[in-house]
Amino acid sequence: MDPQLSLIAAGGAYLAGSIPFGLIIARVFRGIDIRQHGSGNIGATNVSRVLGAKWGISCLVLDALKGLLPVWLLPLALVAPDAESYRLLQVIAGVATILGHMFPCWLKFKGGKGVATALGVVIVIGPWGSLSALAGFILGMLATRIVSVSSILASLAFAITQMVVLSPAPFSGLKLAPAIFSLAVPALIIIRHRTNIVRLMRGEEPKFRFGKSESK
């Protein structure tokens, strides 16, 4: 595959992923810097805690869309020459979009955990895995009401399901790029939750509840 296609896909997807919707929503509609409230994270969970359900859900949808759209549209726009190149471009765009959310150039590379953006990406790359991840997240929330636990369970569920879907020989032919993605991205998300894991071990990780708007 032409390396230029890979670079264009990676660059375009990274820029899309780096759009800080949580920060934008908080500033435009409530006049605050979300990084100075709650956990300081720009993701949907902190937006929900600080501003309430409506804005948290809005942030979740926008973060998911910025994951879904580049993975869906960029390989089509770049006219991948064959099926293997198409899948590879999807994976490149998916990883770049998630990295854009986690390490946005506009915010000194300090972004979110990447869960909502990854959801949008995996809907395209691994639809069965995304359903498994969603089920894992919901079960985690029902059992613990702790977002970090639910996100980690969702990541593990996605990785396991994808290995089953891609078997046998998941690391061969057209399956290679999706298989690497299916292990690398969940691992990256879990690593991004390392401070949450420390708090969990200490029994200090808070349970989730929607906050109230800080518009006063």
PDB file of C-alpha atoms in Angstrom:
ATOM      1  CA  MET A   1       0.000   0.000   0.000  1.00  0.00           C
ATOM      2  CA  ASP A   2       1.174   3.526  -0.764  1.00  0.00           C
ATOM      3  CA  PRO A   3       2.732   4.975   2.440  1.00  0.00           C
ATOM      4  CA  GLN A   4       1.170   8.345   1.594  1.00  0.00           C
ATOM      5  CA  LEU A   5      -2.290   6.858   2.050  1.00  0.00           C
ATOM      6  CA  SER A   6      -1.304   5.638   5.500  1.00  0.00           C
ATOM      7  CA  LEU A   7       0.075   9.040   6.467  1.00  0.00           C
ATOM      8  CA  ILE A   8      -3.017  10.866   5.222  1.00  0.00           C
ATOM      9  CA  ALA A   9      -5.315   8.456   7.057  1.00  0.00           C
ATOM     10  CA  ALA A  10      -3.291   8.708  10.265  1.00  0.00           C
ATOM     11  CA  GLY A  11      -3.025  12.505  10.138  1.00  0.00           C
ATOM     12  CA  GLY A  12      -6.672  13.124   9.300  1.00  0.00           C
ATOM     13  CA  ALA A  13      -7.904  10.658  11.913  1.00  0.00           C
ATOM     14  CA  TYR A  14      -5.605  12.044  14.603  1.00  0.00           C
ATOM     15  CA  LEU A  15      -6.848  15.591  14.026  1.00  0.00           C
ATOM     16  CA  ALA A  16     -10.462  14.406  14.185  1.00  0.00           C
ATOM     17  CA  GLY A  17      -9.798  12.470  17.369  1.00  0.00           C
ATOM     18  CA  SER A  18      -8.052  15.403  19.002  1.00  0.00           C
ATOM     19  CA  ILE A  19     -11.161  17.618  18.920  1.00  0.00           C
ATOM     20  CA  PRO A  20     -11.859  18.090  22.680  1.00  0.00           C
ATOM     21  CA  PHE A  21     -15.648  17.990  22.667  1.00  0.00           C
ATOM     22  CA  GLY A  22     -15.871  17.803  26.463  1.00  0.00           C
ATOM     23  CA  LEU A  23     -13.830  20.988  26.818  1.00  0.00           C
ATOM     24  CA  ILE A  24     -15.791  22.732  24.066  1.00  0.00           C
ATOM     25  CA  ILE A  25     -19.181  21.806  25.539  1.00  0.00           C
ATOM     26  CA  ALA A  26     -18.223  23.000  29.001  1.00  0.00           C
ATOM     27  CA  ARG A  27     -16.811  26.304  27.755  1.00  0.00           C
ATOM     28  CA  VAL A  28     -19.514  27.147  25.223  1.00  0.00           C
ATOM     29  CA  PHE A  29     -22.582  26.134  27.200  1.00  0.00           C
ATOM     30  CA  ARG A  30     -21.490  26.588  30.812  1.00  0.00           C
ATOM     31  CA  GLY A  31     -18.520  28.958  30.627  1.00  0.00           C
ATOM     32  CA  ILE A  32     -16.136  26.713  32.576  1.00  0.00           C
ATOM     33  CA  ASP A  33     -12.912  24.822  31.907  1.00  0.00           C
ATOM     34  CA  ILE A  34     -13.824  21.183  32.525  1.00  0.00           C
ATOM     35  CA  ARG A  35     -10.172  20.466  33.348  1.00  0.00           C
ATOM     36  CA  GLN A  36     -10.554  22.499  36.523  1.00  0.00           C
ATOM     37  CA  HIS A  37     -13.579  20.566  37.780  1.00  0.00           C
ATOM     38  CA  GLY A  38     -14.277  17.042  38.933  1.00  0.00           C
ATOM     39  CA  SER A  39     -11.502  14.646  37.939  1.00  0.00           C
ATOM     40  CA  GLY A  40     -10.066  17.164  35.486  1.00  0.00           C
ATOM     41  CA  ASN A  41     -10.648  14.800  32.578  1.00  0.00           C
ATOM     42  CA  ILE A  42     -12.151  16.063  29.302  1.00  0.00           C
ATOM     43  CA  GLY A  43     -14.166  12.899  28.656  1.00  0.00           C
ATOM     44  CA  ALA A  44     -17.870  12.172  28.884  1.00  0.00           C
ATOM     45  CA  THR A  45     -17.716  10.721  32.400  1.00  0.00           C
ATOM     46  CA  ASN A  46     -16.349  13.894  33.951  1.00  0.00           C
ATOM     47  CA  VAL A  47     -18.658  16.062  31.866  1.00  0.00           C
ATOM     48  CA  SER A  48     -21.585  14.013  33.207  1.00  0.00           C
ATOM     49  CA  ARG A  49     -20.398  14.361  36.778  1.00  0.00           C
ATOM     50  CA  VAL A  50     -19.878  18.111  36.534  1.00  0.00           C
ATOM     51  CA  LEU A  51     -22.567  19.302  34.118  1.00  0.00           C
ATOM     52  CA  GLY A  52     -25.213  16.589  34.266  1.00  0.00           C
ATOM     53  CA  ALA A  53     -26.696  13.868  32.094  1.00  0.00           C
ATOM     54  CA  LYS A  54     -27.659  15.944  29.056  1.00  0.00           C
ATOM     55  CA  TRP A  55     -24.186  17.305  28.462  1.00  0.00           C
ATOM     56  CA  GLY A  56     -22.482  14.054  29.386  1.00  0.00           C
ATOM     57  CA  ILE A  57     -24.522  12.114  26.842  1.00  0.00           C
ATOM     58  CA  SER A  58     -23.880  14.803  24.230  1.00  0.00           C
ATOM     59  CA  CYS A  59     -20.147  14.503  24.842  1.00  0.00           C
ATOM     60  CA  LEU A  60     -20.346  10.705  24.675  1.00  0.00           C
ATOM     61  CA  VAL A  61     -22.122  10.781  21.312  1.00  0.00           C
ATOM     62  CA  LEU A  62     -19.735  13.341  19.825  1.00  0.00           C
ATOM     63  CA  ASP A  63     -16.650  11.496  21.074  1.00  0.00           C
ATOM     64  CA  ALA A  64     -18.001   8.239  19.629  1.00  0.00           C
ATOM     65  CA  LEU A  65     -18.778   9.885  16.283  1.00  0.00           C
ATOM     66  CA  LYS A  66     -15.274  11.307  16.001  1.00  0.00           C
ATOM     67  CA  GLY A  67     -14.103   7.712  16.304  1.00  0.00           C
ATOM     68  CA  LEU A  68     -16.615   6.200  13.923  1.00  0.00           C
ATOM     69  CA  LEU A  69     -16.562   8.692  11.055  1.00  0.00           C
ATOM     70  CA  PRO A  70     -12.818   8.728  10.225  1.00  0.00           C
ATOM     71  CA  VAL A  71     -12.624   4.920  10.265  1.00  0.00           C
ATOM     72  CA  TRP A  72     -15.668   4.666   8.035  1.00  0.00           C
ATOM     73  CA  LEU A  73     -15.031   7.537   5.635  1.00  0.00           C
ATOM     74  CA  LEU A  74     -11.251   7.886   5.235  1.00  0.00           C
ATOM     75  CA  PRO A  75     -10.634   4.475   3.582  1.00  0.00           C
ATOM     76  CA  LEU A  76     -13.484   5.248   1.171  1.00  0.00           C
ATOM     77  CA  ALA A  77     -12.226   8.748   0.418  1.00  0.00           C
ATOM     78  CA  LEU A  78      -8.654   7.549  -0.123  1.00  0.00           C
ATOM     79  CA  VAL A  79      -9.849   4.733  -2.440  1.00  0.00           C
ATOM     80  CA  ALA A  80      -7.927   1.827  -0.944  1.00  0.00           C
ATOM     81  CA  PRO A  81      -6.640  -0.341  -3.813  1.00  0.00           C
ATOM     82  CA  ASP A  82      -7.591  -3.740  -2.339  1.00  0.00           C
ATOM     83  CA  ALA A  83      -9.324  -5.398   0.614  1.00  0.00           C
ATOM     84  CA  GLU A  84      -6.129  -5.770   2.653  1.00  0.00           C
ATOM     85  CA  SER A  85      -5.247  -2.080   2.200  1.00  0.00           C
ATOM     86  CA  TYR A  86      -8.818  -1.099   3.096  1.00  0.00           C
ATOM     87  CA  ARG A  87      -8.676  -3.011   6.385  1.00  0.00           C
ATOM     88  CA  LEU A  88      -5.229  -1.632   7.148  1.00  0.00           C
ATOM     89  CA  LEU A  89      -6.410   1.940   6.547  1.00  0.00           C
ATOM     90  CA  GLN A  90      -9.341   1.333   8.877  1.00  0.00           C
ATOM     91  CA  VAL A  91      -7.005   0.143  11.620  1.00  0.00           C
ATOM     92  CA  ILE A  92      -4.549   3.013  11.078  1.00  0.00           C
ATOM     93  CA  ALA A  93      -7.378   5.543  11.204  1.00  0.00           C
ATOM     94  CA  GLY A  94      -8.872   3.868  14.272  1.00  0.00           C
ATOM     95  CA  VAL A  95      -5.654   3.865  16.262  1.00  0.00           C
ATOM     96  CA  ALA A  96      -4.831   7.437  15.228  1.00  0.00           C
ATOM     97  CA  THR A  97      -8.280   8.681  16.232  1.00  0.00           C
ATOM     98  CA  ILE A  98      -8.037   7.091  19.670  1.00  0.00           C
ATOM     99  CA  LEU A  99      -4.527   8.472  20.156  1.00  0.00           C
ATOM    100  CA  GLY A 100      -5.831  11.888  19.104  1.00  0.00           C
ATOM    101  CA  HIS A 101      -8.397  11.799  21.900  1.00  0.00           C
ATOM    102  CA  MET A 102      -5.884  10.548  24.454  1.00  0.00           C
ATOM    103  CA  PHE A 103      -3.072  12.896  23.424  1.00  0.00           C
ATOM    104  CA  PRO A 104      -4.570  15.966  21.670  1.00  0.00           C
ATOM    105  CA  CYS A 105      -1.993  18.363  20.289  1.00  0.00           C
ATOM    106  CA  TRP A 106      -4.220  21.338  21.205  1.00  0.00           C
ATOM    107  CA  LEU A 107      -4.118  20.482  24.934  1.00  0.00           C
ATOM    108  CA  LYS A 108      -0.406  19.736  25.374  1.00  0.00           C
ATOM    109  CA  PHE A 109      -1.141  16.050  24.704  1.00  0.00           C
ATOM    110  CA  LYS A 110      -3.268  15.712  27.846  1.00  0.00           C
ATOM    111  CA  GLY A 111      -6.603  14.180  26.853  1.00  0.00           C
ATOM    112  CA  GLY A 112      -9.168  11.601  27.905  1.00  0.00           C
ATOM    113  CA  LYS A 113      -9.130   7.852  28.482  1.00  0.00           C
ATOM    114  CA  GLY A 114     -10.391   7.076  24.971  1.00  0.00           C
ATOM    115  CA  VAL A 115     -13.306   4.785  25.829  1.00  0.00           C
ATOM    116  CA  ALA A 116     -16.098   6.641  23.994  1.00  0.00           C
ATOM    117  CA  THR A 117     -13.905   7.311  20.953  1.00  0.00           C
ATOM    118  CA  ALA A 118     -12.811   3.678  20.899  1.00  0.00           C
ATOM    119  CA  LEU A 119     -16.470   2.643  20.943  1.00  0.00           C
ATOM    120  CA  GLY A 120     -17.079   4.564  17.736  1.00  0.00           C
ATOM    121  CA  VAL A 121     -13.998   2.995  16.158  1.00  0.00           C
ATOM    122  CA  VAL A 122     -14.824  -0.606  17.068  1.00  0.00           C
ATOM    123  CA  ILE A 123     -18.389  -0.348  15.805  1.00  0.00           C
ATOM    124  CA  VAL A 124     -16.777  -0.234  12.353  1.00  0.00           C
ATOM    125  CA  ILE A 125     -13.725  -2.455  12.852  1.00  0.00           C
ATOM    126  CA  GLY A 126     -15.230  -5.119  15.121  1.00  0.00           C
ATOM    127  CA  PRO A 127     -19.018  -4.939  15.399  1.00  0.00           C
ATOM    128  CA  TRP A 128     -19.352  -8.222  17.342  1.00  0.00           C
ATOM    129  CA  GLY A 129     -16.581  -7.162  19.661  1.00  0.00           C
ATOM    130  CA  SER A 130     -18.260  -3.783  20.162  1.00  0.00           C
ATOM    131  CA  LEU A 131     -21.502  -5.483  21.223  1.00  0.00           C
ATOM    132  CA  SER A 132     -19.559  -7.607  23.679  1.00  0.00           C
ATOM    133  CA  ALA A 133     -17.779  -4.513  25.001  1.00  0.00           C
ATOM    134  CA  LEU A 134     -21.084  -2.690  25.454  1.00  0.00           C
ATOM    135  CA  ALA A 135     -22.506  -5.670  27.341  1.00  0.00           C
ATOM    136  CA  GLY A 136     -19.404  -5.797  29.530  1.00  0.00           C
ATOM    137  CA  PHE A 137     -19.673  -2.100  30.301  1.00  0.00           C
ATOM    138  CA  ILE A 138     -23.359  -2.318  31.198  1.00  0.00           C
ATOM    139  CA  LEU A 139     -22.812  -5.362  33.424  1.00  0.00           C
ATOM    140  CA  GLY A 140     -19.914  -3.606  35.109  1.00  0.00           C
ATOM    141  CA  MET A 141     -22.020  -0.520  35.814  1.00  0.00           C
ATOM    142  CA  LEU A 142     -24.913  -2.602  37.131  1.00  0.00           C
ATOM    143  CA  ALA A 143     -22.596  -4.539  39.430  1.00  0.00           C
ATOM    144  CA  THR A 144     -20.314  -1.748  40.668  1.00  0.00           C
ATOM    145  CA  ARG A 145     -21.460   1.678  39.362  1.00  0.00           C
ATOM    146  CA  ILE A 146     -17.751   2.395  38.835  1.00  0.00           C
ATOM    147  CA  VAL A 147     -16.923   3.655  35.344  1.00  0.00           C
ATOM    148  CA  SER A 148     -13.274   2.598  35.396  1.00  0.00           C
ATOM    149  CA  VAL A 149     -14.159  -0.998  36.298  1.00  0.00           C
ATOM    150  CA  SER A 150     -16.798  -1.060  33.575  1.00  0.00           C
ATOM    151  CA  SER A 151     -14.386   0.379  30.994  1.00  0.00           C
ATOM    152  CA  ILE A 152     -11.731  -2.210  31.819  1.00  0.00           C
ATOM    153  CA  LEU A 153     -14.299  -5.030  31.610  1.00  0.00           C
ATOM    154  CA  ALA A 154     -15.485  -3.666  28.264  1.00  0.00           C
ATOM    155  CA  SER A 155     -11.918  -3.594  26.942  1.00  0.00           C
ATOM    156  CA  LEU A 156     -11.271  -7.184  28.010  1.00  0.00           C
ATOM    157  CA  ALA A 157     -14.603  -8.347  26.583  1.00  0.00           C
ATOM    158  CA  PHE A 158     -13.782  -6.730  23.238  1.00  0.00           C
ATOM    159  CA  ALA A 159     -10.333  -8.318  23.045  1.00  0.00           C
ATOM    160  CA  ILE A 160     -11.597 -11.803  23.943  1.00  0.00           C
ATOM    161  CA  THR A 161     -14.561 -11.650  21.575  1.00  0.00           C
ATOM    162  CA  GLN A 162     -12.422 -10.425  18.687  1.00  0.00           C
ATOM    163  CA  MET A 163      -9.932 -13.250  19.156  1.00  0.00           C
ATOM    164  CA  VAL A 164     -12.835 -15.697  18.976  1.00  0.00           C
ATOM    165  CA  VAL A 165     -14.350 -14.000  15.916  1.00  0.00           C
ATOM    166  CA  LEU A 166     -10.997 -13.894  14.099  1.00  0.00           C
ATOM    167  CA  SER A 167     -10.042 -17.474  14.951  1.00  0.00           C
ATOM    168  CA  PRO A 168      -8.584 -19.707  13.733  1.00  0.00           C
ATOM    169  CA  ALA A 169      -5.239 -18.093  12.835  1.00  0.00           C
ATOM    170  CA  PRO A 170      -6.200 -14.511  13.801  1.00  0.00           C
ATOM    171  CA  PHE A 171      -2.726 -13.200  12.950  1.00  0.00           C
ATOM    172  CA  SER A 172      -2.697 -14.191   9.304  1.00  0.00           C
ATOM    173  CA  GLY A 173      -3.782 -12.558   6.039  1.00  0.00           C
ATOM    174  CA  LEU A 174      -6.581 -10.019   6.219  1.00  0.00           C
ATOM    175  CA  LYS A 175      -7.045 -10.768   9.917  1.00  0.00           C
ATOM    176  CA  LEU A 176      -3.611  -9.557  10.993  1.00  0.00           C
ATOM    177  CA  ALA A 177      -4.298  -5.811  11.288  1.00  0.00           C
ATOM    178  CA  PRO A 178      -7.676  -6.202  13.078  1.00  0.00           C
ATOM    179  CA  ALA A 179      -6.160  -8.785  15.426  1.00  0.00           C
ATOM    180  CA  ILE A 180      -3.294  -6.514  16.449  1.00  0.00           C
ATOM    181  CA  PHE A 181      -5.761  -3.659  16.909  1.00  0.00           C
ATOM    182  CA  SER A 182      -8.047  -5.867  19.026  1.00  0.00           C
ATOM    183  CA  LEU A 183      -5.274  -6.515  21.527  1.00  0.00           C
ATOM    184  CA  ALA A 184      -3.318  -3.257  21.395  1.00  0.00           C
ATOM    185  CA  VAL A 185      -6.197  -0.797  21.858  1.00  0.00           C
ATOM    186  CA  PRO A 186      -7.766  -2.545  24.888  1.00  0.00           C
ATOM    187  CA  ALA A 187      -4.285  -2.753  26.432  1.00  0.00           C
ATOM    188  CA  LEU A 188      -3.773   0.974  25.827  1.00  0.00           C
ATOM    189  CA  ILE A 189      -7.133   1.842  27.382  1.00  0.00           C
ATOM    190  CA  ILE A 190      -6.351  -0.262  30.453  1.00  0.00           C
ATOM    191  CA  ILE A 191      -2.950   1.433  30.787  1.00  0.00           C
ATOM    192  CA  ARG A 192      -4.686   4.821  30.619  1.00  0.00           C
ATOM    193  CA  HIS A 193      -6.738   3.695  33.624  1.00  0.00           C
ATOM    194  CA  ARG A 194      -3.649   2.931  35.722  1.00  0.00           C
ATOM    195  CA  THR A 195      -4.391   5.679  38.265  1.00  0.00           C
ATOM    196  CA  ASN A 196      -7.961   4.389  38.547  1.00  0.00           C
ATOM    197  CA  ILE A 197      -6.609   0.887  39.173  1.00  0.00           C
ATOM    198  CA  VAL A 198      -4.455   2.239  42.003  1.00  0.00           C
ATOM    199  CA  ARG A 199      -7.501   3.925  43.543  1.00  0.00           C
ATOM    200  CA  LEU A 200      -9.501   0.717  43.158  1.00  0.00           C
ATOM    201  CA  MET A 201      -6.840  -1.214  45.029  1.00  0.00           C
ATOM    202  CA  ARG A 202      -7.022   1.379  47.798  1.00  0.00           C
ATOM    203  CA  GLY A 203     -10.828   1.347  47.822  1.00  0.00           C
ATOM    204  CA  GLU A 204     -10.892   5.033  46.867  1.00  0.00           C
ATOM    205  CA  GLU A 205     -12.447   4.913  43.390  1.00  0.00           C
ATOM    206  CA  PRO A 206     -15.788   6.793  43.461  1.00  0.00           C
ATOM    207  CA  LYS A 207     -19.039   5.375  42.184  1.00  0.00           C
ATOM    208  CA  PHE A 208     -20.667   7.203  39.312  1.00  0.00           C
ATOM    209  CA  ARG A 209     -23.546   9.586  39.588  1.00  0.00           C
ATOM    210  CA  PHE A 210     -24.659  12.438  37.373  1.00  0.00           C
ATOM    211  CA  GLY A 211     -23.781  15.879  38.641  1.00  0.00           C
ATOM    212  CA  LYS A 212     -25.624  19.151  38.476  1.00  0.00           C
ATOM    213  CA  SER A 213     -24.899  21.967  36.116  1.00  0.00           C
ATOM    214  CA  GLU A 214     -22.290  24.437  37.343  1.00  0.00           C
ATOM    215  CA  SER A 215     -23.829  27.317  35.436  1.00  0.00           C
ATOM    216  CA  LYS A 216     -24.364  29.455  38.544  1.00  0.00           C
TER     217      LYS A 216
END
